[in-house]
Short mmCIF file of C-alpha atoms in Angstrom, two decimals:
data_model
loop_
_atom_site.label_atom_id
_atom_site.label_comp_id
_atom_site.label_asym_id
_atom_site.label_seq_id
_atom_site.Cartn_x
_atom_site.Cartn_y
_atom_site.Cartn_z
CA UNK A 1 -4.42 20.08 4.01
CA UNK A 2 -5.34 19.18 7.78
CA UNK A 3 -9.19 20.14 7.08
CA UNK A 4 -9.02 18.23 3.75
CA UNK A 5 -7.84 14.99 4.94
CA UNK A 6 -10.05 15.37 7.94
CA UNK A 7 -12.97 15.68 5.71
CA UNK A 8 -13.37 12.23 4.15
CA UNK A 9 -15.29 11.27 7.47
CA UNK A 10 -17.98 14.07 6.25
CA UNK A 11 -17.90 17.18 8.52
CA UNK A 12 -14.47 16.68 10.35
CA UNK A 13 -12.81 19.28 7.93
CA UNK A 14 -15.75 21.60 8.58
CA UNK A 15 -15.63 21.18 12.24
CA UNK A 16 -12.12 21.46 12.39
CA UNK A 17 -11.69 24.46 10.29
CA UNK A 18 -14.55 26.59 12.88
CA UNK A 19 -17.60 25.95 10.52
CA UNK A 20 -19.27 23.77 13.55
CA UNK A 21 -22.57 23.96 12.12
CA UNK A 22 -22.09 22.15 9.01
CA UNK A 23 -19.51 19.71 11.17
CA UNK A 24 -22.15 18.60 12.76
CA UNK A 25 -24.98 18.17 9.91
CA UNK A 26 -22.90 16.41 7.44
CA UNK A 27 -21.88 13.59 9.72
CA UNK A 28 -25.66 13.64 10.72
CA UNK A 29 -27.02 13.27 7.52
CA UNK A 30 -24.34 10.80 6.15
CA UNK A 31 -23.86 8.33 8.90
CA UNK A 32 -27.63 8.89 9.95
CA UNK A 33 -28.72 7.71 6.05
CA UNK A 34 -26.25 5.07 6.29
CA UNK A 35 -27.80 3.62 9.35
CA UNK A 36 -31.34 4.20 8.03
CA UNK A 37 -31.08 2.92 4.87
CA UNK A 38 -29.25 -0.15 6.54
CA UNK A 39 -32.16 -1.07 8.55
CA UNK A 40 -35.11 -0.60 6.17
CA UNK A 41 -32.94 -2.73 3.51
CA UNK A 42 -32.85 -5.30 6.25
CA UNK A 43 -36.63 -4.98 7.43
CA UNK A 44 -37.60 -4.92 3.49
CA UNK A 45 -34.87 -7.38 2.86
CA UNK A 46 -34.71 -5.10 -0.35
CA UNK A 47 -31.03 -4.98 -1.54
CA UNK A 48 -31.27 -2.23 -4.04
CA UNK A 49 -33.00 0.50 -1.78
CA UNK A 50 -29.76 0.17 0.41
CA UNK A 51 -27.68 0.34 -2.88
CA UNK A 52 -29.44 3.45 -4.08
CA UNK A 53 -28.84 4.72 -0.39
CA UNK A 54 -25.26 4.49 -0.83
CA UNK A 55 -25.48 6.28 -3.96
CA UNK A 56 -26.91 9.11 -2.38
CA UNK A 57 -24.46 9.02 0.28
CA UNK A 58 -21.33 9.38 -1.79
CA UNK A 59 -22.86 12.37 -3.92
CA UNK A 60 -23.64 13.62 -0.28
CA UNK A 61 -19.70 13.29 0.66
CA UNK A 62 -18.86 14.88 -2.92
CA UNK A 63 -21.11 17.52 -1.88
CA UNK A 64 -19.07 17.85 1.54
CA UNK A 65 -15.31 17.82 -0.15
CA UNK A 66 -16.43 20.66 -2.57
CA UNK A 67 -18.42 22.43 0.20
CA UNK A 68 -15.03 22.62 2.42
CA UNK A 69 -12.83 23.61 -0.83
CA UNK A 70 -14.55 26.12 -1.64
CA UNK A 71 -15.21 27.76 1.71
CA UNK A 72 -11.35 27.39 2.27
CA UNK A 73 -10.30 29.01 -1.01
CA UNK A 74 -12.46 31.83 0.46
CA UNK A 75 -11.32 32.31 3.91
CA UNK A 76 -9.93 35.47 4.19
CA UNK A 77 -7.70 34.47 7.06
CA UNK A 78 -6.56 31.75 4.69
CA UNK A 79 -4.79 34.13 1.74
CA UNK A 80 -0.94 34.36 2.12
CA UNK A 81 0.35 37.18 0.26
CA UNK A 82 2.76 36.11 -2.46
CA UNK A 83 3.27 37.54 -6.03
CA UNK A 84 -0.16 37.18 -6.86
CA UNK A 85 -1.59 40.03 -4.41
CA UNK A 86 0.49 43.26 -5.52
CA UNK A 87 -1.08 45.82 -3.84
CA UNK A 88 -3.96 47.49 -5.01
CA UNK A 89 -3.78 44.70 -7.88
CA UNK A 90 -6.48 42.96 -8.51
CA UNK A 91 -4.67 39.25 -9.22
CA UNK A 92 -5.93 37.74 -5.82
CA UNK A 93 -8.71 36.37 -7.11
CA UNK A 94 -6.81 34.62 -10.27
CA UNK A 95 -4.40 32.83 -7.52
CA UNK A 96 -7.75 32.02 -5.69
CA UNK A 97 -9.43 30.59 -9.31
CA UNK A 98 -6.35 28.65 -9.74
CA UNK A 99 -5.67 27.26 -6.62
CA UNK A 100 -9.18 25.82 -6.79
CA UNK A 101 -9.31 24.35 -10.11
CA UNK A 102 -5.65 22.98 -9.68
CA UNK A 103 -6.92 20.98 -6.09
CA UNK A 104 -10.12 20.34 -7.74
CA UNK A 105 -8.50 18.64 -10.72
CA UNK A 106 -5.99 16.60 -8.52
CA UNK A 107 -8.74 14.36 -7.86
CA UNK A 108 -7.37 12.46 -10.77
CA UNK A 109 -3.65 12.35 -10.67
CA UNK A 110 -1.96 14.30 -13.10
CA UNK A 111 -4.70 16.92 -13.78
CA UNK A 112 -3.98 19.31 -11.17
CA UNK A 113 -0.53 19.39 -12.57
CA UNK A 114 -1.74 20.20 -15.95
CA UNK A 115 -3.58 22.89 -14.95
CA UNK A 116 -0.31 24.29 -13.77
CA UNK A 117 1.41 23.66 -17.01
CA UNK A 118 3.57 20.71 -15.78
CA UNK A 119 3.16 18.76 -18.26
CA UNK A 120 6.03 16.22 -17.84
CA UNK A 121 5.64 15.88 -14.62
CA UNK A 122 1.74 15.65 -14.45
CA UNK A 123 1.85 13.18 -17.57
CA UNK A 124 4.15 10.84 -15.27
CA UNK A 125 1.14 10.49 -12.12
CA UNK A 126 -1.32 9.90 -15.26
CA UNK A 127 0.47 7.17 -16.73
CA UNK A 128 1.78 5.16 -13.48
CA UNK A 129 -2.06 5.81 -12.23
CA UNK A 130 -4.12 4.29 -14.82
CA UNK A 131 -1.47 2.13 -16.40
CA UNK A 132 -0.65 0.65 -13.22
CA UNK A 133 -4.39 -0.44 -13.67
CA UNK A 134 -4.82 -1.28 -17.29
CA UNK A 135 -1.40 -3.79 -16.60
CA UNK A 136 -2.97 -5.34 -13.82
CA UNK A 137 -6.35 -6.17 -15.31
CA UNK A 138 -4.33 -7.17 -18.68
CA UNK A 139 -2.41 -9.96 -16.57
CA UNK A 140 -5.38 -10.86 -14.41
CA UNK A 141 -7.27 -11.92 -17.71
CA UNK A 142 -4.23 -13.21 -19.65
CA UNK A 143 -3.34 -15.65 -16.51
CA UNK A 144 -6.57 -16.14 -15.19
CA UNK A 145 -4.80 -15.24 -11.42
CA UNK A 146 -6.87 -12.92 -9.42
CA UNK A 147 -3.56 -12.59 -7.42
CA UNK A 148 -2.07 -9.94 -9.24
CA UNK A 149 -5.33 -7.44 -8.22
CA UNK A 150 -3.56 -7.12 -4.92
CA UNK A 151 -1.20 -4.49 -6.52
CA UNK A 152 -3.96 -2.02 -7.02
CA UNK A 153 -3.55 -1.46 -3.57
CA UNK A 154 -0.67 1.03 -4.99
CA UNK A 155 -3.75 2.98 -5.98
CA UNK A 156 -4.29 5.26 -3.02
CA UNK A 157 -0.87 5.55 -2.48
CA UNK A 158 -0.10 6.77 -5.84
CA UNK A 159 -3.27 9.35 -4.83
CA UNK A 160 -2.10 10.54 -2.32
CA UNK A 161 1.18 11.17 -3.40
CA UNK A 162 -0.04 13.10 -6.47
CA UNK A 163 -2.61 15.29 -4.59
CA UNK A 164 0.21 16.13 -1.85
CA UNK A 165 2.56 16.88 -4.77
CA UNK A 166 -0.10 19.45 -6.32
CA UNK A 167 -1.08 21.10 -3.47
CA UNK A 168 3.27 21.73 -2.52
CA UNK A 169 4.08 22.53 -5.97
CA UNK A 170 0.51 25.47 -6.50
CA UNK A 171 1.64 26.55 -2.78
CA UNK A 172 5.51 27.32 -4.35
CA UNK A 173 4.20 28.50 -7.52
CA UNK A 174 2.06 31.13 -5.96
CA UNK A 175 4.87 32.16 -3.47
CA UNK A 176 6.81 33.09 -6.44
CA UNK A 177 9.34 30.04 -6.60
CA UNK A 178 10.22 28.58 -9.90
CA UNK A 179 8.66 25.30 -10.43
CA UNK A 180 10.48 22.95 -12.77
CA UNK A 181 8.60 20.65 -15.06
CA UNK A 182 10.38 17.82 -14.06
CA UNK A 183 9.17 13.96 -14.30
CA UNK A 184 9.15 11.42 -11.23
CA UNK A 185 12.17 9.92 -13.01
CA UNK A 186 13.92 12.63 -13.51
CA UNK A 187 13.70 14.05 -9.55
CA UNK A 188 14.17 10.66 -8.27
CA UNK A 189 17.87 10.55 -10.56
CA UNK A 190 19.15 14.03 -9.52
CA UNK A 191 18.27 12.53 -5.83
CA UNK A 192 20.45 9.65 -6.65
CA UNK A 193 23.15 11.81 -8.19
CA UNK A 194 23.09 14.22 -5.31
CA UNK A 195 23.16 11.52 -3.13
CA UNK A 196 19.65 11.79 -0.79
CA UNK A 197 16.40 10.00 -0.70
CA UNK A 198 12.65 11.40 -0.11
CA UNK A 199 11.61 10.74 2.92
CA UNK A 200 7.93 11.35 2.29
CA UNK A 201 8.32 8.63 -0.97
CA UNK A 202 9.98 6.39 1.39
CA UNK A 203 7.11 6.38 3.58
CA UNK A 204 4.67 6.19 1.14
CA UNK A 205 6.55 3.05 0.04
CA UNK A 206 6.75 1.49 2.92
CA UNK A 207 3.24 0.47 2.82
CA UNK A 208 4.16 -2.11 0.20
CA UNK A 209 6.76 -4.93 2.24
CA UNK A 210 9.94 -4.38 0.92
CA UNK A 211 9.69 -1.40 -1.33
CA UNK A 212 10.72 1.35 1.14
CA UNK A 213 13.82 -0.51 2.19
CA UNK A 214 15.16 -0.48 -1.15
CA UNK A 215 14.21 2.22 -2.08
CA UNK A 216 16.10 3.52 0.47
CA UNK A 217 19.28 1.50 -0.75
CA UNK A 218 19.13 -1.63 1.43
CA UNK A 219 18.15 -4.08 -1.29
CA UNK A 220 19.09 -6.79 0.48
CA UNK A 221 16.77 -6.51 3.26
CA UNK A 222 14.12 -5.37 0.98
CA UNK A 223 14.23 -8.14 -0.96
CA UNK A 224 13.89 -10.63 1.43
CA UNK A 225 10.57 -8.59 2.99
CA UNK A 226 9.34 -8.88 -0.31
CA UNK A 227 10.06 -12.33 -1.33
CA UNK A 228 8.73 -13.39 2.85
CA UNK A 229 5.11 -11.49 1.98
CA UNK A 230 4.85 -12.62 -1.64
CA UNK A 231 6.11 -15.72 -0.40
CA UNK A 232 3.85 -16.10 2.23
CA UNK A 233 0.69 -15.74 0.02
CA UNK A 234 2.11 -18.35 -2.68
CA UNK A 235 2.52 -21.15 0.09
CA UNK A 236 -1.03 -20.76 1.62
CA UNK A 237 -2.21 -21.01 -1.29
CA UNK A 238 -0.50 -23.79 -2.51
CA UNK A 239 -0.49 -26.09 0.25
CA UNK A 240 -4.01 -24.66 1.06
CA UNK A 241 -2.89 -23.73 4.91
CA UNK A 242 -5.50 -21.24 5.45
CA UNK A 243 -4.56 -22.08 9.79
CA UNK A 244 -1.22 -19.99 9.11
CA UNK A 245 -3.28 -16.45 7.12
CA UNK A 246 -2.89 -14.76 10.50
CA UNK A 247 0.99 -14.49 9.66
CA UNK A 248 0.28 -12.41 6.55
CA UNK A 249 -0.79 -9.32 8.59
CA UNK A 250 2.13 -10.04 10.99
CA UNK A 251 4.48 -9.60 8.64
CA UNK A 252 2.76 -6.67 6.98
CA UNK A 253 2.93 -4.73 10.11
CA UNK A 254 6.81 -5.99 10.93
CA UNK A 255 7.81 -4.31 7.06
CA UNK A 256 6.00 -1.17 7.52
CA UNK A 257 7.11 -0.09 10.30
CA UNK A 258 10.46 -1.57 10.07
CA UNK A 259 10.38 1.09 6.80
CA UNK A 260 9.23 4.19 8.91
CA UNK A 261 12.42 3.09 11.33
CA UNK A 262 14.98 3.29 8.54
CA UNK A 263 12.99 6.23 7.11
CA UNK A 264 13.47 8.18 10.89
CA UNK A 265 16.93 7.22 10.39
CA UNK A 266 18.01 8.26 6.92
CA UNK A 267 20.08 11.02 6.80
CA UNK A 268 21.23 11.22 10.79
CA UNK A 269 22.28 7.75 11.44
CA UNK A 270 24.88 5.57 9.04
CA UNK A 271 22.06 3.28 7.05
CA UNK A 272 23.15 -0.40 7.05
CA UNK A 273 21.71 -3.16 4.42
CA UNK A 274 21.08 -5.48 7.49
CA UNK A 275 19.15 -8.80 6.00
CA UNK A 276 16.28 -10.77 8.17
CA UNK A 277 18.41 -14.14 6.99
CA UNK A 278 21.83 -13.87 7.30
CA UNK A 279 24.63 -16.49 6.63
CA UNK A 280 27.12 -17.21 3.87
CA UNK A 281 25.98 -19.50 1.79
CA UNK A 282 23.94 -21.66 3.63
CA UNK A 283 21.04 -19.76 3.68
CA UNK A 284 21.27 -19.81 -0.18
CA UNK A 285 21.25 -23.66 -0.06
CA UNK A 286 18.16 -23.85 2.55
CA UNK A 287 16.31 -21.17 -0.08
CA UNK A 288 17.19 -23.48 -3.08
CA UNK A 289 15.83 -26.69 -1.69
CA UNK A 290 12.90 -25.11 -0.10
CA UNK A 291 12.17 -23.65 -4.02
CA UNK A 292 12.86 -26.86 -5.45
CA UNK A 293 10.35 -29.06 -3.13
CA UNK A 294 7.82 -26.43 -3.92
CA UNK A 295 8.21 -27.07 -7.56
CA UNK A 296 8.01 -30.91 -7.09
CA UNK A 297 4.91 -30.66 -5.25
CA UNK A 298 3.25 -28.15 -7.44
CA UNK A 299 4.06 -30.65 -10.46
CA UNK A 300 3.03 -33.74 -8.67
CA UNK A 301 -0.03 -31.91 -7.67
CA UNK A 302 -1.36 -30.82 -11.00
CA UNK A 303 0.09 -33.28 -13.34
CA UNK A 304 1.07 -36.39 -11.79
CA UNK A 305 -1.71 -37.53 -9.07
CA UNK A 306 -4.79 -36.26 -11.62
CA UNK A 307 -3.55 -38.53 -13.77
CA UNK A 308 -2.92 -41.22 -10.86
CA UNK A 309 -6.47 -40.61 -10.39
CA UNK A 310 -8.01 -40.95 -13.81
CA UNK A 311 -6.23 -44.49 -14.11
CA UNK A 312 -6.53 -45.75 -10.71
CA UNK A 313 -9.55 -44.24 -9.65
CA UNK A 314 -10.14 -46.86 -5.98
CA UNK A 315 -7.00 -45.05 -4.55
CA UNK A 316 -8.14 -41.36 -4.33
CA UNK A 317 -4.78 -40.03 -3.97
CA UNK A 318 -5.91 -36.40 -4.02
CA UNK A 319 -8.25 -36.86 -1.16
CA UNK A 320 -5.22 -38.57 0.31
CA UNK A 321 -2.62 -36.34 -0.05
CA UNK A 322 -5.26 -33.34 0.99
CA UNK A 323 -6.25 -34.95 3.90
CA UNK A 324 -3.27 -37.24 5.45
CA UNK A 325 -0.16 -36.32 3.57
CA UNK A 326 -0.78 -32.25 4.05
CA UNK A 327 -1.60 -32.00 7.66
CA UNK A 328 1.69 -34.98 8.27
CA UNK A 329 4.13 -32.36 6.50
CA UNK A 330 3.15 -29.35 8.06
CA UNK A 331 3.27 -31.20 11.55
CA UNK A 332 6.76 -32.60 10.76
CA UNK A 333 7.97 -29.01 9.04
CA UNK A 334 6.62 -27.00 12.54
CA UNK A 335 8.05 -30.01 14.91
CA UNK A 336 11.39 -29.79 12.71
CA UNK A 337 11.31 -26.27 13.39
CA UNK A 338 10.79 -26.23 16.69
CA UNK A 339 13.26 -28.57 17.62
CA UNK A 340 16.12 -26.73 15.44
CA UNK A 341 15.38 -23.56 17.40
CA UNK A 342 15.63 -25.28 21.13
CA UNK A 343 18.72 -26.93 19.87
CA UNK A 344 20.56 -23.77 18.11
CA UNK A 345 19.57 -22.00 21.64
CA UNK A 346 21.02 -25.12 23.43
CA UNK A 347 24.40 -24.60 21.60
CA UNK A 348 24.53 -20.98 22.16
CA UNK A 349 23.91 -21.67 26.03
CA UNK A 350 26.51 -24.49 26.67
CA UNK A 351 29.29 -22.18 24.62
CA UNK A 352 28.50 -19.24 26.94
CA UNK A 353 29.04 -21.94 29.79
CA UNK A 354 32.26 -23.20 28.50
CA UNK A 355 33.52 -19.25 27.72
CA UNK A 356 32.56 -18.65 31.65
CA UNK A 357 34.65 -22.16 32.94
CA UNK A 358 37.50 -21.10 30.69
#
């Protein structure tokens, strides 16, 4: 699995699993056309020679993937027995023919689990896979919001998760283990029932803000991770404050690896549904108003000044609002910030003095 993951840079899996020779050509020949093709396309200035370029390149790393497949599946060193080699049997070679076609047909989830006669379970990756993109285009077009698109970036998760899940599950099958033909639904209930969590789907959920912390069982501090990052995206947008776009990586990082924290800890330590905002109440309040200034603005944005503008055309509000009003609110919002902070950490100072006089 080391060798295969290696091996999307072309020639990594080779080198690492002792071919050197072709770990050194493939890399040659695919970053070396890459660079080519690069600079004749800008020398030419012909777009479509580079395009064509990069066709050949990806049937070149196809080429590699297979190449390293199928010189793994025939490693000698790399043949466990199991149930499928009885001695003086001659079965190998079926365990070697299915092994391939079941890793070969993982490269489009659900496949590889066919081939293994899962059909529940393989029938699950197929439909989260490709519905998960047939939903997304199907509200993109209905709502016009290229917004939504951003949730394909489940894609390679859902990939990788499949392909893993294959290549555990032919592994067990081969070792003579009985393999259930259970759905995703069905394994993540009896997890629930039996009390425990996957660690490895935790993970793998982490990379979405929000997700792995409740799917671990702290929905409250998943929910606000989610709500900051989705949050975060309408606001920019809205007030058009492309200054503050740094932040969404910030808190991208801050989720994910606040996920593979709780995921080290689930299971040894007591897990705790800590929120980022905490307060009774209050918080609650602060939330509602912020919501309901939001809406305000987004109505007196696209209803109220257009029509300001069509019927008094000599006061431009838009190009007022978009060019005085904006900048004045963020200003006062990050001053009124700042000076809540410095006097919150004011308080907290002159109570720690009068604790110390007392």
């Amino acid at each position: 699995m080391l060798a295969f993951l290696l091996n999307f840079i072309p020639g990594l899996g080779h080198f690492y699993w002792g071919r050197k020779a072709r770990g050194i050509l493939y890399p040659i020949f695919f970053f070396g056309g890459l660079l080519g093709g690069f600079l004749i396309a800008m020398a030419t200035n012909e777009g479509e020679f580079f395009l064509a370029v990069l066709i050949m390149e990806l049937i070149l790393w196809v080429i590699s993937m297979l190449d390293l497949l199928i010189l793994m599946l025939r490693e000698p060193a790399a043949q466990e027995r199991s149930p499928y080699d009885p001695r003086g049997g001659g079965r190998r070679g079926d365990a070697e023919t299915e092994r391939f076609f079941t890793i070969l047909l993982s490269f489009i989830p659900g496949l590889g689990h066919f081939q293994m006669g899962l059909m529940q379970r393989g029938l699950s990756f197929l439909i989260m896979f490709f519905g998960l993109i047939t939903m997304m285009f199907f509200v993109t077009g209905i709502t016009h919001e290229t917004v939504f698109l951003l949730f394909l970036a489940l894609l390679p998760i859902i990939w990788l998760y499949c392909m893993f899940d294959a290549v555990q599950l032919i592994h067990r099958k081969q070792a003579g283990e009985i393999v259930e033909d259970r759905s995703l639904l069905d394994e993540w209930e009896s997890g629930r029932i039996e009390g425990r969590r996957s660690k490895v789907l935790a993970t793998l959920l982490s990379a979405f803000p929000g997700a792995g912390q409740m799917y671990l069982g702290m929905q409250k501090r998943g929910l606000q991770m989610m709500v900051l990052f989705l949050g975060s995206f309408y606001i920019i947008d809205v007030l058009r404050l492309s200054l503050f776009l740094f932040l969404v990586p910030v808190i991208w990082f801050y989720s994910f690896f606040d996920g593979l924290q709780q995921t080290s800890r689930y299971g040894i330590l007591p897990m705790e549904d800590i929120p980022l905002i905490k307060g009774r109440g209050n918080g609650q309040h602060w939330l509602g108003v912020a919501l309901l200034l939001l809406g305000v603005y987004y109505v007196g944005m696209e209803f109220i000044v257009p029509a300001l503008d069509r019927w008094f055309p000599y006061l431009e509000l838009r190009y007022m609002i978009r060019e005085y009003l904006r900048p004045v609110l963020v200003a006062v919002i990050l001053i009124g910030g700042g000076i809540k902070l410095l006097s919150s950490r004011n308080r907290v100072q002159s109570l720690k003095w009068d604790d110390e006089e007392i």
